[in-house]
Amino acid sequence: TGQRAFTGNTSGVIFDGILNRTPTPPARLNPAIPIQLEQIIAKSLEKDRELRYRSASDIRADLQRLKRDTDSSRALPFKSGEASRQKLRRYWPHFVWAGVLAILLLLFGLNVGNVRDSLFGGASQARIESIAVLPFSNLSNDPKTEYLSDGLTESLINSLSQLPNLAVMSRNTVFRYKGQASDPQKVGRDLHVRTILTGRLIQSGDDLTISVNLEDVTNNRQIWGEQYNRKLSNLVAVQQEIAGDIYGRLRPRLAGEERKLLAKRPTEDAEAYQLYLQGLFYWNKWTQADFKKAADFFTQAVQKDQHYALSYAGLADTYSLLGDAGYLPPSEAWPKSKAAAMQALDIDDSLAEAHTSLGLVKEHFEWDWAGAEQEFKHAIELNPNLATAHHWYGDYLTNMGRFEEGMAQTKKAQELDPLSLIINTTMGWQFYVAGQNENAVEQLRKVLDIDAKFSPARRTLEEVYAHMGKQKEAVAEREKALSLSGGAELAASIEEDFNKSGYKGVLQSWLDGLTELSKHSYVSSYSIAESYMRMGEKQKAFEWLEKAYEEHDSGLVSLAVEPMFESLRTDPRFKEIVRRMKLPH
């Protein structure tokens, strides 16, 4: 780049930069720099000594490897997109070498004398069965374009998950590496995958520069790399082009019908695609306000393209989570979710995401247990790599009292998405309802070690502690959840309530708050029933359970297995609710 990593008017400013500031990514100064070289530079400048190069010989080895791979890719070019054309030269030696190269290529293609295996250590013979697509770096200097790099990453994950016999790490897991100068070798070891796809994106006006690199981390060899210079208006096409190029490398003998299916574009409308990516961007933030933004963008996307099935599926999932979290009344959220899921399936019945969405509606709102299982199983048949389908099916099986089957599905979801906070929290909840309280605590602690602010894990851990009779620990988890989410004053009041009136006092204050909130917002009746149940007020709990039944509150789906309600299971009123819901018991 011709520029220093850290500059300043004084040595103090320069040292501060070395110790505390992140240098400008080299590709922002020179987009032609290979991704692998940028990774080497980033590792050299890493602040954490454990992640930095330990010796000059390590740097030299990586640079020599890069030179080898670069020279190799120049010698054996793979045409993709707008690959540059080279002029023929009239010098005889070049024709001689061209002839030699042609012979070598023929020997390579036929693998005569095991030439191909000798050159590449058998890599071409070994089937690649696992991949992680790391979050693309956004070098555009504009946070508003973050949805492009995130969306392109997620789109490629979704596309690659359609390939037969290829395990693809899910979004939640790979996005843990976002913003980090990650070493592909270490990521490969951590996630137990053979190949890593990295990339970067630069947007300038309507111009897009996208660079990608595919690496086999088992032998530290570059499989393929390419740079795409396109217009923003061609974003849909370039995403499909990149996916197609990767297909060609991972599955060169893919059948024509399979390749045709994989090449199918979800939309031809570039603006609709960008709106969909923005919807995904906000959906993945998992807050009430962001879910509503996501719904708005997904709605705009389907208004631009009424045949955009993926956007309808995104809209379905958004309304499902708004209903499941109690942000919207069940009567508003779930019918909207079902309508969007059905619209998606009318357009494309092979869309696994839409079948998963419909399965959740059938389970959490319609209480159509057989129909829900059918949708979840069909989604998994269509896309075995869809972690959400395994996750929600595992949750369903647990609600039906089929604990071993439920855990098996959740473990499959973990394999596909090992760092997913919500999937790992579900595993903790499954231990809890199966009566394995110590395992539940251990599992939920692991989740909080990854992200201490993840409130679903805190809430579940509080519930486990309360059921175990560890009220002090339960209150501590509630305090931490509030403190970490910015509610320091409320957390302090909880401690005060506990010191005065014990755990029952904490729950009563919480109920008072819910009652006040219900005057101007929807509050889940099931959550109020839970609070009364913990306080030991069974009559009040039954009153709110009946109200939850009338509303089709999604919390009721776990009623038959929820340990909190164990003492009610012999009560005729409880049995009557379970009977009306047709829950297995």
mmCIF file of C-alpha atoms in Angstrom, residues 21-297:
data_model
loop_
_atom_site.group_PDB
_atom_site.id
_atom_site.type_symbol
_atom_site.label_atom_id
_atom_site.label_comp_id
_atom_site.label_asym_id
_atom_site.label_seq_id
_atom_site.Cartn_x
_atom_site.Cartn_y
_atom_site.Cartn_z
ATOM 1 C CA ARG A 21 -5.936 1.172 17.554
ATOM 2 C CA THR A 22 -6.922 -1.108 14.707
ATOM 3 C CA PRO A 23 -5.025 -0.266 11.512
ATOM 4 C CA THR A 24 -6.811 0.527 8.267
ATOM 5 C CA PRO A 25 -7.417 -2.744 6.362
ATOM 6 C CA PRO A 26 -4.860 -2.913 3.525
ATOM 7 C CA ALA A 27 -7.566 -3.760 0.977
ATOM 8 C CA ARG A 28 -9.246 -0.440 1.660
ATOM 9 C CA LEU A 29 -6.065 1.253 0.432
ATOM 10 C CA ASN A 30 -5.422 -1.238 -2.368
ATOM 11 C CA PRO A 31 -8.348 -3.521 -3.356
ATOM 12 C CA ALA A 32 -6.005 -5.655 -5.475
ATOM 13 C CA ILE A 33 -4.271 -7.090 -2.394
ATOM 14 C CA PRO A 34 -5.047 -10.835 -2.055
ATOM 15 C CA ILE A 35 -7.214 -11.817 0.910
ATOM 16 C CA GLN A 36 -4.501 -14.201 2.157
ATOM 17 C CA LEU A 37 -1.918 -11.377 2.253
ATOM 18 C CA GLU A 38 -4.359 -9.195 4.178
ATOM 19 C CA GLN A 39 -4.811 -12.033 6.684
ATOM 20 C CA ILE A 40 -1.035 -12.328 7.104
ATOM 21 C CA ILE A 41 -0.722 -8.573 7.700
ATOM 22 C CA ALA A 42 -3.627 -8.597 10.185
ATOM 23 C CA LYS A 43 -2.078 -11.498 12.088
ATOM 24 C CA SER A 44 1.270 -9.682 12.201
ATOM 25 C CA LEU A 45 -0.402 -6.594 13.741
ATOM 26 C CA GLU A 46 -2.693 -8.526 16.122
ATOM 27 C CA LYS A 47 -2.804 -6.990 19.650
ATOM 28 C CA ASP A 48 -3.241 -10.363 21.380
ATOM 29 C CA ARG A 49 0.157 -12.054 21.564
ATOM 30 C CA GLU A 50 -1.510 -15.485 21.545
ATOM 31 C CA LEU A 51 -3.002 -14.714 18.123
ATOM 32 C CA ARG A 52 0.079 -12.956 16.701
ATOM 33 C CA TYR A 53 2.931 -14.633 14.800
ATOM 34 C CA ARG A 54 5.402 -16.116 17.251
ATOM 35 C CA SER A 55 8.458 -15.846 14.996
ATOM 36 C CA ALA A 56 9.706 -14.393 11.719
ATOM 37 C CA SER A 57 10.012 -17.914 10.337
ATOM 38 C CA ASP A 58 6.251 -18.386 10.780
ATOM 39 C CA ILE A 59 5.613 -15.226 8.743
ATOM 40 C CA ARG A 60 8.079 -16.363 6.089
ATOM 41 C CA ALA A 61 6.373 -19.759 5.843
ATOM 42 C CA ASP A 62 2.954 -18.169 5.278
ATOM 43 C CA LEU A 63 4.372 -15.739 2.701
ATOM 44 C CA GLN A 64 6.086 -18.587 0.845
ATOM 45 C CA ARG A 65 2.864 -20.563 0.924
ATOM 46 C CA LEU A 66 0.970 -17.572 -0.454
ATOM 47 C CA LYS A 67 3.532 -17.168 -3.239
ATOM 48 C CA ARG A 68 3.235 -20.867 -4.064
ATOM 49 C CA ASP A 69 -0.566 -20.758 -4.184
ATOM 50 C CA THR A 70 -0.583 -17.528 -6.176
ATOM 51 C CA ASP A 71 1.903 -18.893 -8.696
ATOM 52 C CA SER A 72 -0.124 -22.099 -8.894
ATOM 53 C CA SER A 73 -3.363 -20.241 -9.533
ATOM 54 C CA ARG A 74 -1.688 -18.226 -12.271
ATOM 55 C CA ALA A 75 -0.351 -21.369 -13.897
ATOM 56 C CA LEU A 76 -3.708 -23.137 -13.728
ATOM 57 C CA PRO A 77 -6.295 -20.399 -14.167
ATOM 58 C CA PHE A 78 -9.973 -21.064 -13.489
ATOM 59 C CA LYS A 79 -12.157 -18.857 -15.625
ATOM 60 C CA SER A 80 -14.877 -17.132 -13.604
ATOM 61 C CA GLY A 81 -16.972 -14.096 -14.407
ATOM 62 C CA GLU A 82 -14.858 -11.407 -15.966
ATOM 63 C CA ALA A 83 -11.473 -13.106 -15.790
ATOM 64 C CA SER A 84 -8.902 -11.114 -17.728
ATOM 65 C CA ARG A 85 -7.649 -12.316 -21.131
ATOM 66 C CA GLN A 86 -3.951 -12.645 -21.792
ATOM 67 C CA LYS A 87 -2.332 -11.732 -25.099
ATOM 68 C CA LEU A 88 -0.414 -14.354 -27.042
ATOM 69 C CA ARG A 89 3.304 -13.724 -27.494
ATOM 70 C CA ARG A 90 5.270 -14.707 -30.542
ATOM 71 C CA TYR A 91 8.319 -16.110 -28.843
ATOM 72 C CA TRP A 92 9.043 -19.767 -29.495
ATOM 73 C CA PRO A 93 10.034 -20.684 -25.882
ATOM 74 C CA HIS A 94 6.588 -19.699 -24.692
ATOM 75 C CA PHE A 95 4.982 -22.092 -27.171
ATOM 76 C CA VAL A 96 7.305 -24.827 -25.936
ATOM 77 C CA TRP A 97 6.261 -24.218 -22.348
ATOM 78 C CA ALA A 98 2.628 -24.014 -23.428
ATOM 79 C CA GLY A 99 2.971 -27.472 -24.964
ATOM 80 C CA VAL A 100 4.576 -28.845 -21.822
ATOM 81 C CA LEU A 101 1.832 -27.285 -19.735
ATOM 82 C CA ALA A 102 -0.857 -28.788 -21.987
ATOM 83 C CA ILE A 103 0.672 -32.246 -21.531
ATOM 84 C CA LEU A 104 0.855 -31.752 -17.764
ATOM 85 C CA LEU A 105 -2.758 -30.628 -17.701
ATOM 86 C CA LEU A 106 -3.777 -33.727 -19.661
ATOM 87 C CA LEU A 107 -1.844 -35.975 -17.284
ATOM 88 C CA PHE A 108 -3.372 -34.070 -14.368
ATOM 89 C CA GLY A 109 -6.916 -34.428 -15.693
ATOM 90 C CA LEU A 110 -6.545 -38.154 -16.359
ATOM 91 C CA ASN A 111 -4.494 -38.636 -13.171
ATOM 92 C CA VAL A 112 -2.012 -40.728 -15.204
ATOM 93 C CA GLY A 113 0.586 -42.199 -12.896
ATOM 94 C CA ASN A 114 -1.243 -40.562 -9.982
ATOM 95 C CA VAL A 115 0.139 -37.173 -11.082
ATOM 96 C CA ARG A 116 -2.816 -35.302 -9.632
ATOM 97 C CA ASP A 117 -2.600 -37.089 -6.292
ATOM 98 C CA SER A 118 1.144 -36.519 -6.129
ATOM 99 C CA LEU A 119 0.819 -32.812 -6.816
ATOM 100 C CA PHE A 120 -2.015 -32.168 -4.386
ATOM 101 C CA GLY A 121 -1.665 -34.888 -1.801
ATOM 102 C CA GLY A 122 -4.858 -36.574 -2.920
ATOM 103 C CA ALA A 123 -6.934 -33.484 -2.118
ATOM 104 C CA SER A 124 -8.725 -33.715 -5.427
ATOM 105 C CA GLN A 125 -9.756 -37.272 -4.628
ATOM 106 C CA ALA A 126 -10.883 -36.601 -1.060
ATOM 107 C CA ARG A 127 -14.454 -35.388 -1.016
ATOM 108 C CA ILE A 128 -14.920 -32.090 0.790
ATOM 109 C CA GLU A 129 -17.747 -32.626 3.266
ATOM 110 C CA SER A 130 -17.653 -29.536 5.503
ATOM 111 C CA ILE A 131 -17.319 -25.770 5.119
ATOM 112 C CA ALA A 132 -17.653 -22.557 7.107
ATOM 113 C CA VAL A 133 -18.359 -19.244 5.372
ATOM 114 C CA LEU A 134 -16.830 -16.539 7.568
ATOM 115 C CA PRO A 135 -18.530 -13.108 7.670
ATOM 116 C CA PHE A 136 -17.402 -11.017 4.729
ATOM 117 C CA SER A 137 -15.416 -7.928 5.719
ATOM 118 C CA ASN A 138 -17.081 -4.647 4.797
ATOM 119 C CA LEU A 139 -14.365 -2.207 3.730
ATOM 120 C CA SER A 140 -16.751 0.477 2.484
ATOM 121 C CA ASN A 141 -16.285 2.814 5.474
ATOM 122 C CA ASP A 142 -20.074 3.101 5.769
ATOM 123 C CA PRO A 143 -21.954 1.242 8.550
ATOM 124 C CA LYS A 144 -25.169 1.627 6.550
ATOM 125 C CA THR A 145 -23.841 -0.879 4.012
ATOM 126 C CA GLU A 146 -23.132 -3.530 6.653
ATOM 127 C CA TYR A 147 -26.280 -5.346 5.559
ATOM 128 C CA LEU A 148 -24.638 -6.023 2.179
ATOM 129 C CA SER A 149 -21.618 -7.913 3.536
ATOM 130 C CA ASP A 150 -23.702 -9.702 6.186
ATOM 131 C CA GLY A 151 -26.424 -10.524 3.685
ATOM 132 C CA LEU A 152 -24.001 -11.827 1.070
ATOM 133 C CA THR A 153 -22.452 -14.100 3.704
ATOM 134 C CA GLU A 154 -25.836 -15.455 4.763
ATOM 135 C CA SER A 155 -27.001 -15.913 1.173
ATOM 136 C CA LEU A 156 -23.909 -17.983 0.380
ATOM 137 C CA ILE A 157 -24.460 -20.077 3.516
ATOM 138 C CA ASN A 158 -28.033 -20.748 2.414
ATOM 139 C CA SER A 159 -26.953 -21.576 -1.144
ATOM 140 C CA LEU A 160 -24.170 -23.936 -0.073
ATOM 141 C CA SER A 161 -26.457 -25.705 2.386
ATOM 142 C CA GLN A 162 -28.365 -27.005 -0.650
ATOM 143 C CA LEU A 163 -25.343 -29.028 -1.825
ATOM 144 C CA PRO A 164 -25.668 -32.772 -1.192
ATOM 145 C CA ASN A 165 -23.503 -34.296 1.543
ATOM 146 C CA LEU A 166 -21.936 -30.994 2.582
ATOM 147 C CA ALA A 167 -22.122 -29.843 6.215
ATOM 148 C CA VAL A 168 -22.331 -26.044 6.286
ATOM 149 C CA MET A 169 -21.816 -24.117 9.518
ATOM 150 C CA SER A 170 -24.859 -21.976 10.291
ATOM 151 C CA ARG A 171 -24.998 -18.212 10.514
ATOM 152 C CA ASN A 172 -25.093 -17.912 14.305
ATOM 153 C CA THR A 173 -21.828 -19.796 14.664
ATOM 154 C CA VAL A 174 -19.775 -18.124 11.937
ATOM 155 C CA PHE A 175 -20.937 -14.622 12.882
ATOM 156 C CA ARG A 176 -19.170 -15.056 16.221
ATOM 157 C CA TYR A 177 -16.041 -14.360 14.163
ATOM 158 C CA LYS A 178 -17.329 -11.098 12.710
ATOM 159 C CA GLY A 179 -14.913 -8.197 13.053
ATOM 160 C CA GLN A 180 -12.034 -10.465 14.093
ATOM 161 C CA ALA A 181 -8.768 -11.072 12.279
ATOM 162 C CA SER A 182 -9.424 -14.808 12.396
ATOM 163 C CA ASP A 183 -6.848 -17.371 11.345
ATOM 164 C CA PRO A 184 -8.638 -19.784 8.954
ATOM 165 C CA GLN A 185 -6.534 -22.674 10.260
ATOM 166 C CA LYS A 186 -7.682 -22.083 13.843
ATOM 167 C CA VAL A 187 -11.304 -21.559 12.803
ATOM 168 C CA GLY A 188 -11.198 -24.819 10.878
ATOM 169 C CA ARG A 189 -9.901 -26.677 13.925
ATOM 170 C CA ASP A 190 -12.395 -25.023 16.280
ATOM 171 C CA LEU A 191 -15.402 -25.753 14.061
ATOM 172 C CA HIS A 192 -14.147 -29.128 12.772
ATOM 173 C CA VAL A 193 -14.541 -28.165 9.117
ATOM 174 C CA ARG A 194 -12.223 -28.869 6.217
ATOM 175 C CA THR A 195 -12.736 -25.725 4.144
ATOM 176 C CA ILE A 196 -13.075 -22.039 4.981
ATOM 177 C CA LEU A 197 -14.513 -19.380 2.668
ATOM 178 C CA THR A 198 -13.459 -15.804 3.398
ATOM 179 C CA GLY A 199 -14.332 -12.638 1.554
ATOM 180 C CA ARG A 200 -14.467 -8.872 1.565
ATOM 181 C CA LEU A 201 -16.730 -6.319 -0.027
ATOM 182 C CA ILE A 202 -16.175 -2.701 -1.040
ATOM 183 C CA GLN A 203 -19.030 -0.518 -2.247
ATOM 184 C CA SER A 204 -18.432 2.840 -3.874
ATOM 185 C CA GLY A 205 -21.621 4.313 -5.266
ATOM 186 C CA ASP A 206 -23.024 1.706 -7.634
ATOM 187 C CA ASP A 207 -19.679 -0.111 -7.906
ATOM 188 C CA LEU A 208 -19.066 -3.339 -6.004
ATOM 189 C CA THR A 209 -15.748 -5.116 -5.556
ATOM 190 C CA ILE A 210 -16.072 -8.553 -3.982
ATOM 191 C CA SER A 211 -13.049 -10.749 -3.283
ATOM 192 C CA VAL A 212 -13.385 -14.365 -2.154
ATOM 193 C CA ASN A 213 -10.961 -17.076 -1.128
ATOM 194 C CA LEU A 214 -11.606 -20.791 -0.575
ATOM 195 C CA GLU A 215 -9.022 -22.634 1.514
ATOM 196 C CA ASP A 216 -8.513 -26.253 2.503
ATOM 197 C CA VAL A 217 -7.384 -25.897 6.111
ATOM 198 C CA THR A 218 -6.378 -29.552 6.458
ATOM 199 C CA ASN A 219 -3.316 -28.940 4.299
ATOM 200 C CA ASN A 220 -3.208 -25.119 4.342
ATOM 201 C CA ARG A 221 -3.808 -24.943 0.583
ATOM 202 C CA GLN A 222 -5.757 -22.380 -1.373
ATOM 203 C CA ILE A 223 -8.378 -24.135 -3.486
ATOM 204 C CA TRP A 224 -9.586 -21.070 -5.328
ATOM 205 C CA GLY A 225 -9.795 -17.291 -5.201
ATOM 206 C CA GLU A 226 -11.454 -14.640 -7.354
ATOM 207 C CA GLN A 227 -12.299 -10.956 -7.492
ATOM 208 C CA TYR A 228 -15.625 -9.757 -8.911
ATOM 209 C CA ASN A 229 -16.128 -6.190 -10.112
ATOM 210 C CA ARG A 230 -19.833 -5.557 -10.575
ATOM 211 C CA LYS A 231 -22.604 -3.009 -10.222
ATOM 212 C CA LEU A 232 -24.794 -2.922 -7.115
ATOM 213 C CA SER A 233 -27.755 -3.449 -9.415
ATOM 214 C CA ASN A 234 -26.217 -6.858 -10.320
ATOM 215 C CA LEU A 235 -25.970 -8.026 -6.695
ATOM 216 C CA VAL A 236 -28.361 -10.964 -7.184
ATOM 217 C CA ALA A 237 -26.435 -12.181 -10.215
ATOM 218 C CA VAL A 238 -23.008 -11.915 -8.602
ATOM 219 C CA GLN A 239 -24.177 -13.805 -5.500
ATOM 220 C CA GLN A 240 -25.384 -16.636 -7.742
ATOM 221 C CA GLU A 241 -22.164 -16.447 -9.767
ATOM 222 C CA ILE A 242 -19.997 -16.768 -6.665
ATOM 223 C CA ALA A 243 -22.110 -19.676 -5.405
ATOM 224 C CA GLY A 244 -21.869 -21.350 -8.811
ATOM 225 C CA ASP A 245 -18.089 -20.987 -8.871
ATOM 226 C CA ILE A 246 -17.875 -22.564 -5.423
ATOM 227 C CA TYR A 247 -20.178 -25.403 -6.537
ATOM 228 C CA GLY A 248 -17.764 -26.028 -9.392
ATOM 229 C CA ARG A 249 -14.877 -26.408 -6.977
ATOM 230 C CA LEU A 250 -16.633 -28.488 -4.339
ATOM 231 C CA ARG A 251 -18.873 -30.630 -6.563
ATOM 232 C CA PRO A 252 -17.499 -30.596 -10.125
ATOM 233 C CA ARG A 253 -19.564 -33.650 -11.112
ATOM 234 C CA LEU A 254 -22.885 -32.311 -9.835
ATOM 235 C CA ALA A 255 -25.808 -33.683 -11.853
ATOM 236 C CA GLY A 256 -27.513 -31.362 -14.302
ATOM 237 C CA GLU A 257 -30.862 -31.328 -12.480
ATOM 238 C CA GLU A 258 -29.163 -30.620 -9.149
ATOM 239 C CA ARG A 259 -27.098 -27.815 -10.672
ATOM 240 C CA LYS A 260 -30.229 -26.375 -12.270
ATOM 241 C CA LEU A 261 -31.999 -26.388 -8.898
ATOM 242 C CA LEU A 262 -29.045 -24.740 -7.174
ATOM 243 C CA ALA A 263 -28.804 -22.080 -9.866
ATOM 244 C CA LYS A 264 -32.407 -20.998 -9.273
ATOM 245 C CA ARG A 265 -32.530 -17.349 -8.230
ATOM 246 C CA PRO A 266 -34.877 -16.365 -5.385
ATOM 247 C CA THR A 267 -35.568 -13.044 -7.143
ATOM 248 C CA GLU A 268 -34.502 -11.127 -10.237
ATOM 249 C CA ASP A 269 -35.240 -7.758 -8.627
ATOM 250 C CA ALA A 270 -32.037 -6.205 -7.233
ATOM 251 C CA GLU A 271 -33.930 -3.719 -5.080
ATOM 252 C CA ALA A 272 -36.115 -6.456 -3.579
ATOM 253 C CA TYR A 273 -32.968 -8.463 -2.813
ATOM 254 C CA GLN A 274 -31.378 -5.505 -0.999
ATOM 255 C CA LEU A 275 -34.569 -4.976 1.021
ATOM 256 C CA TYR A 276 -34.531 -8.675 1.940
ATOM 257 C CA LEU A 277 -30.895 -8.405 3.079
ATOM 258 C CA GLN A 278 -31.801 -5.418 5.249
ATOM 259 C CA GLY A 279 -34.646 -7.450 6.738
ATOM 260 C CA LEU A 280 -32.208 -10.253 7.610
ATOM 261 C CA PHE A 281 -29.794 -7.717 9.103
ATOM 262 C CA TYR A 282 -32.375 -6.423 11.589
ATOM 263 C CA TRP A 283 -33.960 -9.842 12.214
ATOM 264 C CA ASN A 284 -30.645 -11.160 13.483
ATOM 265 C CA LYS A 285 -30.407 -8.428 16.133
ATOM 266 C CA TRP A 286 -33.214 -10.168 18.083
ATOM 267 C CA THR A 287 -34.873 -7.180 19.773
ATOM 268 C CA GLN A 288 -38.501 -6.102 19.655
ATOM 269 C CA ALA A 289 -37.718 -2.886 17.785
ATOM 270 C CA ASP A 290 -35.464 -4.674 15.285
ATOM 271 C CA PHE A 291 -38.016 -7.430 14.631
ATOM 272 C CA LYS A 292 -40.483 -4.718 13.658
ATOM 273 C CA LYS A 293 -37.898 -3.109 11.350
ATOM 274 C CA ALA A 294 -37.248 -6.528 9.814
ATOM 275 C CA ALA A 295 -40.971 -7.024 9.176
ATOM 276 C CA ASP A 296 -41.083 -3.652 7.430
ATOM 277 C CA PHE A 297 -38.154 -4.491 5.121
#
